Each structure stands twice: as C-alpha cells, then as structure tokens.
C-alpha cells in the first residue's frame, strides 16, 4: 500500500475510533420474531447498522436493527453518525455493514455527478451500477419515499396567492416580490441543487427575491406563522409539514433531485449475506412519503424516541413482536 493511502486510512480509522465507531453499542430495545422468523444463515452473525444524525435516519437505522435482531443476528448499533460523509467513510472502511442512504446523496455527493437523473428508478439504477463499479458498494432495494428538497407555504398563503407550484412561486416573485418573502436554510441557499439551481431552472431573478437565511429548524414555524416569511425551504418528508398545516409546492419542472431512501452495503457483505436485503425488501417497500412523514412527526412533534417509534411501527406491521 502506498504511504499516502496508508496515512489516509489511518487518519480515517482514528477519526472513526475517536467518535466511538469501533464496535457500536447494543440495540436499544428488544424484539421477538413476527413475520420475520429466525434465519439460520444469520444466526450469530455480527451486523453493524449505521445512520446519520437526524430523526428520519435514526428511525430508518432502527428498522434495520429490529429486523436483523428478529432474524437472529448479533446486531450492533452505530446510528446517529454526524454527516453523510462520515457514514459513507464508515461503510467504505468496514465499520458499518448496512444503512439506508439517499439516491441523490449517492449520485451527487459520493459520485460527484452534476446532473441528477430525473426518474426515480432511473436514478437508483444509475447509482447502483456506478457505485458498484467504482467502490464495490451495493445499493440493493429502494423505498418509494423521496426526501427531496421542497418549498412550502401555509394553507392561508396558498389560498391568498393562488401559488401551488414552483412556477406559480416564480411568477409571484416577478409580479410582487414582497408577497413572496422566503426563508431558506443555510445549505439550501448555496447548494447547486438548492435555491441557486432552482432559481435558474424557473427563471427567478434572485435580485428580486425577498429572502432570509435562517436555521433549517426555524423555517417550518416561521413559514406557518407567515409573518417573517410566506414560503420556506424544507425536507419533503419532515413531520412538521403536516403538523403545522404547511403545503408542499409542486416541482412542476422536476428540478430537485430524487432522494429516495435505499438500502446500501458493501458488496462483499451483500454477497456473503443476501438474506439481509431479502428481509429488508418488504419493509422498504412500505416506506412511502406519508408513512415516513408520520413516523418523523411522532418524534419531532410528539417528542417520542426514534427507537420506540420504529419498533412500534414494526410491531404494527407484524414484522416483529415485543421482546
């Protein structure tokens, strides 16, 4: 191994170890078999599950953990890792065996592609083939849920302005910029797949936009109140959207990349344990936008714990029983 590559691996290994990513911890809640029965090939196999550090990702990580636990695997919990790149590095270097990630993140962030594929299935298939060839990473099954960027407004503002699509929003800015005051998150404000790219796609004169840059978490309430801003940037599956009565604007020119959640693992792990993807397929297929939005709402609005929400849903669907 070349010295530069060796040093890079050493640094990444030390960083992961410093973050407590060497072995993980025990699954926070117990489950028993439901429709997921013990799988002889997975009995005693150590499977480390990871996720990023936000509500939806933690829920998705726990879904994997409970499914693998019911199947008889020795599951280790490495959820709540800070940032996409850290999760990706942990997977590439073997600290994490399986996780849900997003097709748009894989295509744009990990593979460095500038142009997303507009079709959800096409985006998944292009990412699956390219990441396997370049990095031996296996994207195995995609969920219907699409946690893409979006703009929202309150029902009252939608009724007053008649804005239902991003084309309507662009027309309102051209006609009366003050009527389209917009709150945007810091990252959305600068990302090419955020406001700059959206403005270019829809012919928005950014010099006319009445725009405020705020923390992502503050956008939801500020838009619902319609005092500070009448429109706001959000993640499309956030539970605060229905809880606050916000309305998603239709991306009628299909600008925003698709961010479908998909199960990803190293190809050697996938080939050694094909049962993992097989067990997760029926679970993944049920993860629609309404389903994951409601699960997110229970955490972000009702204050429940992500592990409790994930296990309760798995029990409701019959996949597992309470341990």
GROMACS .gro file of C-alpha atoms in nm:
model
  323
    1UNK     CA    1   0.000   0.000   0.000
    2UNK     CA    2   0.130   0.343  -0.087
    3UNK     CA    3   0.228   0.565   0.206
    4UNK     CA    4  -0.031   0.834   0.119
    5UNK     CA    5  -0.312   0.582   0.103
    6UNK     CA    6  -0.194   0.416   0.427
    7UNK     CA    7  -0.190   0.751   0.607
    8UNK     CA    8  -0.538   0.836   0.476
    9UNK     CA    9  -0.679   0.508   0.604
   10UNK     CA   10  -0.501   0.556   0.937
   11UNK     CA   11  -0.645   0.906   0.983
   12UNK     CA   12  -0.997   0.793   0.893
   13UNK     CA   13  -0.966   0.496   1.127
   14UNK     CA   14  -0.854   0.719   1.413
   15UNK     CA   15  -1.135   0.965   1.349
   16UNK     CA   16  -1.392   0.688   1.349
   17UNK     CA   17  -1.246   0.537   1.663
   18UNK     CA   18  -1.249   0.878   1.830
   19UNK     CA   19  -1.620   0.910   1.753
   20UNK     CA   20  -1.687   0.574   1.918
   21UNK     CA   21  -1.736   0.390   1.588
   22UNK     CA   22  -1.519   0.086   1.652
   23UNK     CA   23  -1.781  -0.165   1.761
   24UNK     CA   24  -2.105   0.014   1.834
   25UNK     CA   25  -2.347  -0.049   2.117
   26UNK     CA   26  -2.635  -0.284   2.182
   27UNK     CA   27  -2.973  -0.236   2.013
   28UNK     CA   28  -3.174  -0.009   2.247
   29UNK     CA   29  -3.495  -0.218   2.253
   30UNK     CA   30  -3.563  -0.590   2.233
   31UNK     CA   31  -3.786  -0.752   1.974
   32UNK     CA   32  -3.909  -1.104   1.904
   33UNK     CA   33  -3.993  -1.280   1.577
   34UNK     CA   34  -4.309  -1.185   1.391
   35UNK     CA   35  -4.340  -1.243   1.018
   36UNK     CA   36  -3.960  -1.214   1.029
   37UNK     CA   37  -3.852  -1.552   1.161
   38UNK     CA   38  -3.504  -1.660   1.272
   39UNK     CA   39  -3.280  -1.715   0.970
   40UNK     CA   40  -3.022  -1.993   1.019
   41UNK     CA   41  -2.769  -1.822   0.790
   42UNK     CA   42  -2.779  -1.506   1.006
   43UNK     CA   43  -2.773  -1.671   1.350
   44UNK     CA   44  -2.491  -1.513   1.550
   45UNK     CA   45  -2.364  -1.307   1.254
   46UNK     CA   46  -2.247  -0.966   1.374
   47UNK     CA   47  -2.414  -0.690   1.173
   48UNK     CA   48  -2.331  -0.327   1.245
   49UNK     CA   49  -2.606  -0.083   1.143
   50UNK     CA   50  -2.543   0.287   1.085
   51UNK     CA   51  -2.739   0.604   1.021
   52UNK     CA   52  -2.690   0.980   1.001
   53UNK     CA   53  -2.772   1.215   1.286
   54UNK     CA   54  -3.128   1.327   1.220
   55UNK     CA   55  -3.472   1.193   1.304
   56UNK     CA   56  -3.558   1.015   0.981
   57UNK     CA   57  -3.218   0.848   0.955
   58UNK     CA   58  -3.230   0.725   1.313
   59UNK     CA   59  -3.574   0.574   1.253
   60UNK     CA   60  -3.453   0.403   0.936
   61UNK     CA   61  -3.148   0.266   1.115
   62UNK     CA   62  -3.361   0.116   1.391
   63UNK     CA   63  -3.588  -0.051   1.137
   64UNK     CA   64  -3.286  -0.241   1.008
   65UNK     CA   65  -3.170  -0.325   1.360
   66UNK     CA   66  -3.504  -0.467   1.471
   67UNK     CA   67  -3.541  -0.672   1.154
   68UNK     CA   68  -3.193  -0.821   1.188
   69UNK     CA   69  -3.245  -0.886   1.561
   70UNK     CA   70  -3.567  -1.077   1.492
   71UNK     CA   71  -3.378  -1.281   1.233
   72UNK     CA   72  -3.123  -1.386   1.497
   73UNK     CA   73  -2.823  -1.171   1.406
   74UNK     CA   74  -2.590  -1.015   1.662
   75UNK     CA   75  -2.673  -0.650   1.588
   76UNK     CA   76  -2.455  -0.355   1.681
   77UNK     CA   77  -2.594   0.000   1.686
   78UNK     CA   78  -2.396   0.278   1.518
   79UNK     CA   79  -2.684   0.513   1.442
   80UNK     CA   80  -2.664   0.891   1.475
   81UNK     CA   81  -2.334   0.948   1.294
   82UNK     CA   82  -2.273   1.313   1.210
   83UNK     CA   83  -2.299   1.381   0.840
   84UNK     CA   84  -2.327   1.189   0.515
   85UNK     CA   85  -1.952   1.174   0.451
   86UNK     CA   86  -1.882   1.019   0.791
   87UNK     CA   87  -2.143   0.749   0.734
   88UNK     CA   88  -2.004   0.681   0.390
   89UNK     CA   89  -1.644   0.656   0.513
   90UNK     CA   90  -1.751   0.420   0.791
   91UNK     CA   91  -1.918   0.194   0.536
   92UNK     CA   92  -1.628   0.203   0.292
   93UNK     CA   93  -1.383   0.109   0.566
   94UNK     CA   94  -1.590  -0.169   0.722
   95UNK     CA   95  -1.704  -0.006   1.046
   96UNK     CA   96  -2.066  -0.023   0.925
   97UNK     CA   97  -2.221  -0.312   0.735
   98UNK     CA   98  -2.559  -0.177   0.633
   99UNK     CA   99  -2.753   0.151   0.631
  100UNK     CA  100  -3.022   0.341   0.449
  101UNK     CA  101  -2.890   0.626   0.238
  102UNK     CA  102  -3.037   0.851  -0.028
  103UNK     CA  103  -3.003   0.810  -0.402
  104UNK     CA  104  -2.948   1.182  -0.461
  105UNK     CA  105  -2.676   1.191  -0.196
  106UNK     CA  106  -2.504   0.893  -0.352
  107UNK     CA  107  -2.520   1.034  -0.703
  108UNK     CA  108  -2.429   1.396  -0.631
  109UNK     CA  109  -2.219   1.381  -0.312
  110UNK     CA  110  -2.044   1.044  -0.330
  111UNK     CA  111  -2.002   1.006  -0.704
  112UNK     CA  112  -1.969   1.376  -0.785
  113UNK     CA  113  -2.227   1.379  -1.065
  114UNK     CA  114  -2.354   1.725  -1.153
  115UNK     CA  115  -2.671   1.626  -1.336
  116UNK     CA  116  -2.927   1.412  -1.150
  117UNK     CA  117  -3.138   1.155  -1.331
  118UNK     CA  118  -3.498   1.286  -1.329
  119UNK     CA  119  -3.668   0.947  -1.297
  120UNK     CA  120  -3.661   0.782  -0.951
  121UNK     CA  121  -3.598   0.430  -1.079
  122UNK     CA  122  -3.352   0.557  -1.337
  123UNK     CA  123  -3.162   0.749  -1.067
  124UNK     CA  124  -3.147   0.440  -0.846
  125UNK     CA  125  -3.030   0.213  -1.127
  126UNK     CA  126  -2.766   0.459  -1.248
  127UNK     CA  127  -2.632   0.499  -0.894
  128UNK     CA  128  -2.644   0.126  -0.825
  129UNK     CA  129  -2.439   0.041  -1.132
  130UNK     CA  130  -2.189   0.328  -1.099
  131UNK     CA  131  -2.120   0.287  -0.725
  132UNK     CA  132  -2.077  -0.088  -0.756
  133UNK     CA  133  -1.826  -0.044  -1.038
  134UNK     CA  134  -1.635   0.239  -0.870
  135UNK     CA  135  -1.644   0.148  -0.500
  136UNK     CA  136  -1.788  -0.205  -0.462
  137UNK     CA  137  -2.094  -0.062  -0.286
  138UNK     CA  138  -2.424  -0.244  -0.334
  139UNK     CA  139  -2.748  -0.043  -0.342
  140UNK     CA  140  -2.998  -0.323  -0.308
  141UNK     CA  141  -3.358  -0.203  -0.268
  142UNK     CA  142  -3.519   0.140  -0.299
  143UNK     CA  143  -3.811   0.279  -0.096
  144UNK     CA  144  -4.094   0.486  -0.251
  145UNK     CA  145  -4.019   0.769  -0.002
  146UNK     CA  146  -3.840   1.066  -0.158
  147UNK     CA  147  -3.689   1.305   0.098
  148UNK     CA  148  -3.600   1.571  -0.154
  149UNK     CA  149  -3.578   1.945  -0.109
  150UNK     CA  150  -3.903   2.136  -0.147
  151UNK     CA  151  -4.066   2.472  -0.088
  152UNK     CA  152  -4.371   2.502   0.138
  153UNK     CA  153  -4.623   2.766   0.228
  154UNK     CA  154  -4.913   2.789   0.471
  155UNK     CA  155  -5.263   2.696   0.357
  156UNK     CA  156  -5.369   3.056   0.411
  157UNK     CA  157  -5.088   3.193   0.195
  158UNK     CA  158  -5.162   2.935  -0.073
  159UNK     CA  159  -5.525   3.045  -0.081
  160UNK     CA  160  -5.439   3.416  -0.083
  161UNK     CA  161  -5.175   3.395  -0.355
  162UNK     CA  162  -5.300   3.102  -0.560
  163UNK     CA  163  -4.948   2.956  -0.552
  164UNK     CA  164  -4.949   2.576  -0.587
  165UNK     CA  165  -4.637   2.512  -0.797
  166UNK     CA  166  -4.284   2.646  -0.819
  167UNK     CA  167  -4.380   2.810  -1.150
  168UNK     CA  168  -4.655   2.994  -0.961
  169UNK     CA  169  -4.399   3.096  -0.699
  170UNK     CA  170  -4.164   3.231  -0.968
  171UNK     CA  171  -4.450   3.427  -1.125
  172UNK     CA  172  -4.540   3.580  -0.788
  173UNK     CA  173  -4.181   3.698  -0.738
  174UNK     CA  174  -4.184   3.861  -1.081
  175UNK     CA  175  -4.515   4.032  -1.006
  176UNK     CA  176  -4.480   4.123  -0.637
  177UNK     CA  177  -4.152   4.020  -0.466
  178UNK     CA  178  -4.269   4.133  -0.122
  179UNK     CA  179  -4.561   3.890  -0.140
  180UNK     CA  180  -4.315   3.601  -0.180
  181UNK     CA  181  -4.086   3.659   0.121
  182UNK     CA  182  -3.893   3.334   0.163
  183UNK     CA  183  -3.698   3.170   0.446
  184UNK     CA  184  -3.422   2.932   0.335
  185UNK     CA  185  -3.181   2.712   0.525
  186UNK     CA  186  -2.810   2.794   0.512
  187UNK     CA  187  -2.714   2.494   0.299
  188UNK     CA  188  -3.016   2.517   0.069
  189UNK     CA  189  -2.923   2.880  -0.001
  190UNK     CA  190  -2.593   2.786  -0.167
  191UNK     CA  191  -2.623   2.428  -0.295
  192UNK     CA  192  -2.649   2.383  -0.672
  193UNK     CA  193  -2.944   2.151  -0.608
  194UNK     CA  194  -3.093   2.416  -0.375
  195UNK     CA  195  -3.207   2.773  -0.431
  196UNK     CA  196  -2.948   2.883  -0.693
  197UNK     CA  197  -3.026   2.591  -0.922
  198UNK     CA  198  -3.400   2.618  -0.862
  199UNK     CA  199  -3.394   2.988  -0.944
  200UNK     CA  200  -3.210   2.922  -1.269
  201UNK     CA  201  -3.448   2.642  -1.367
  202UNK     CA  202  -3.759   2.853  -1.304
  203UNK     CA  203  -3.625   3.183  -1.434
  204UNK     CA  204  -3.632   3.355  -1.096
  205UNK     CA  205  -3.444   3.685  -1.074
  206UNK     CA  206  -3.259   3.631  -0.745
  207UNK     CA  207  -3.202   4.005  -0.720
  208UNK     CA  208  -3.575   4.049  -0.669
  209UNK     CA  209  -3.623   3.777  -0.409
  210UNK     CA  210  -3.708   3.886  -0.055
  211UNK     CA  211  -3.508   3.610   0.113
  212UNK     CA  212  -3.395   3.543   0.470
  213UNK     CA  213  -3.135   3.281   0.562
  214UNK     CA  214  -3.223   3.101   0.886
  215UNK     CA  215  -3.151   2.773   1.061
  216UNK     CA  216  -3.335   2.484   0.896
  217UNK     CA  217  -3.533   2.405   1.211
  218UNK     CA  218  -3.673   2.757   1.223
  219UNK     CA  219  -3.810   2.758   0.868
  220UNK     CA  220  -4.117   2.548   0.947
  221UNK     CA  221  -4.273   2.762   1.219
  222UNK     CA  222  -4.171   3.088   1.052
  223UNK     CA  223  -4.348   2.983   0.732
  224UNK     CA  224  -4.654   2.862   0.920
  225UNK     CA  225  -4.679   3.198   1.101
  226UNK     CA  226  -4.642   3.379   0.766
  227UNK     CA  227  -4.503   3.688   0.940
  228UNK     CA  228  -4.131   3.653   0.884
  229UNK     CA  229  -4.173   3.461   0.559
  230UNK     CA  230  -4.452   3.323   0.343
  231UNK     CA  231  -4.254   3.045   0.178
  232UNK     CA  232  -3.974   2.825   0.310
  233UNK     CA  233  -3.728   2.551   0.213
  234UNK     CA  234  -3.782   2.209   0.374
  235UNK     CA  235  -3.710   1.838   0.352
  236UNK     CA  236  -4.020   1.690   0.190
  237UNK     CA  237  -4.078   1.413   0.446
  238UNK     CA  238  -4.040   1.623   0.763
  239UNK     CA  239  -4.317   1.555   1.013
  240UNK     CA  240  -4.358   1.923   1.092
  241UNK     CA  241  -4.507   1.986   0.746
  242UNK     CA  242  -4.845   1.823   0.817
  243UNK     CA  243  -4.831   1.910   1.188
  244UNK     CA  244  -4.814   2.283   1.106
  245UNK     CA  245  -5.056   2.265   0.815
  246UNK     CA  246  -4.793   2.350   0.555
  247UNK     CA  247  -4.844   2.283   0.185
  248UNK     CA  248  -4.575   2.147  -0.045
  249UNK     CA  249  -4.535   2.334  -0.373
  250UNK     CA  250  -4.528   2.107  -0.677
  251UNK     CA  251  -4.192   2.095  -0.855
  252UNK     CA  252  -4.364   2.114  -1.195
  253UNK     CA  253  -4.036   2.134  -1.391
  254UNK     CA  254  -3.882   1.840  -1.199
  255UNK     CA  255  -3.576   2.034  -1.085
  256UNK     CA  256  -3.499   1.882  -0.745
  257UNK     CA  257  -3.301   1.556  -0.748
  258UNK     CA  258  -3.467   1.240  -0.622
  259UNK     CA  259  -3.363   1.144  -0.270
  260UNK     CA  260  -3.522   0.803  -0.232
  261UNK     CA  261  -3.404   0.605   0.067
  262UNK     CA  262  -3.230   0.283  -0.034
  263UNK     CA  263  -3.056   0.001   0.148
  264UNK     CA  264  -2.681   0.007   0.089
  265UNK     CA  265  -2.394  -0.215   0.199
  266UNK     CA  266  -2.051  -0.323   0.081
  267UNK     CA  267  -2.076  -0.574  -0.200
  268UNK     CA  268  -1.870  -0.837  -0.017
  269UNK     CA  269  -2.108  -0.819   0.279
  270UNK     CA  270  -2.410  -0.833   0.048
  271UNK     CA  271  -2.279  -1.139  -0.134
  272UNK     CA  272  -2.194  -1.312   0.194
  273UNK     CA  273  -2.535  -1.234   0.347
  274UNK     CA  274  -2.801  -1.196   0.075
  275UNK     CA  275  -3.064  -1.264   0.340
  276UNK     CA  276  -3.024  -0.907   0.471
  277UNK     CA  277  -3.160  -0.745   0.155
  278UNK     CA  278  -3.427  -1.014   0.124
  279UNK     CA  279  -3.554  -0.945   0.477
  280UNK     CA  280  -3.549  -0.568   0.430
  281UNK     CA  281  -3.726  -0.565   0.093
  282UNK     CA  282  -4.088  -0.591   0.220
  283UNK     CA  283  -4.014  -0.334   0.492
  284UNK     CA  284  -3.853  -0.093   0.247
  285UNK     CA  285  -4.141  -0.119   0.000
  286UNK     CA  286  -4.383   0.011   0.268
  287UNK     CA  287  -4.181   0.328   0.332
  288UNK     CA  288  -4.386   0.581   0.139
  289UNK     CA  289  -4.374   0.957   0.198
  290UNK     CA  290  -4.692   0.955   0.413
  291UNK     CA  291  -4.561   0.666   0.625
  292UNK     CA  292  -4.217   0.813   0.698
  293UNK     CA  293  -4.359   1.163   0.745
  294UNK     CA  294  -4.593   1.032   1.015
  295UNK     CA  295  -4.309   0.846   1.187
  296UNK     CA  296  -4.097   1.164   1.177
  297UNK     CA  297  -4.388   1.362   1.320
  298UNK     CA  298  -4.414   1.132   1.621
  299UNK     CA  299  -4.054   1.218   1.708
  300UNK     CA  300  -4.025   1.585   1.609
  301UNK     CA  301  -4.373   1.695   1.717
  302UNK     CA  302  -4.491   1.443   1.978
  303UNK     CA  303  -4.149   1.402   2.139
  304UNK     CA  304  -4.128   1.022   2.116
  305UNK     CA  305  -3.796   0.839   2.090
  306UNK     CA  306  -3.694   0.723   1.739
  307UNK     CA  307  -3.633   0.367   1.861
  308UNK     CA  308  -3.980   0.347   2.016
  309UNK     CA  309  -4.143   0.484   1.701
  310UNK     CA  310  -3.954   0.241   1.478
  311UNK     CA  311  -4.032  -0.063   1.695
  312UNK     CA  312  -4.400   0.028   1.733
  313UNK     CA  313  -4.435   0.053   1.355
  314UNK     CA  314  -4.257  -0.279   1.302
  315UNK     CA  315  -4.495  -0.440   1.552
  316UNK     CA  316  -4.800  -0.278   1.389
  317UNK     CA  317  -4.694  -0.419   1.052
  318UNK     CA  318  -4.642  -0.763   1.204
  319UNK     CA  319  -4.273  -0.786   1.120
  320UNK     CA  320  -4.166  -0.829   1.484
  321UNK     CA  321  -4.317  -0.870   1.828
  322UNK     CA  322  -4.228  -0.700   2.153
  323UNK     CA  323  -3.928  -0.878   2.304
   0.00000   0.00000   0.00000
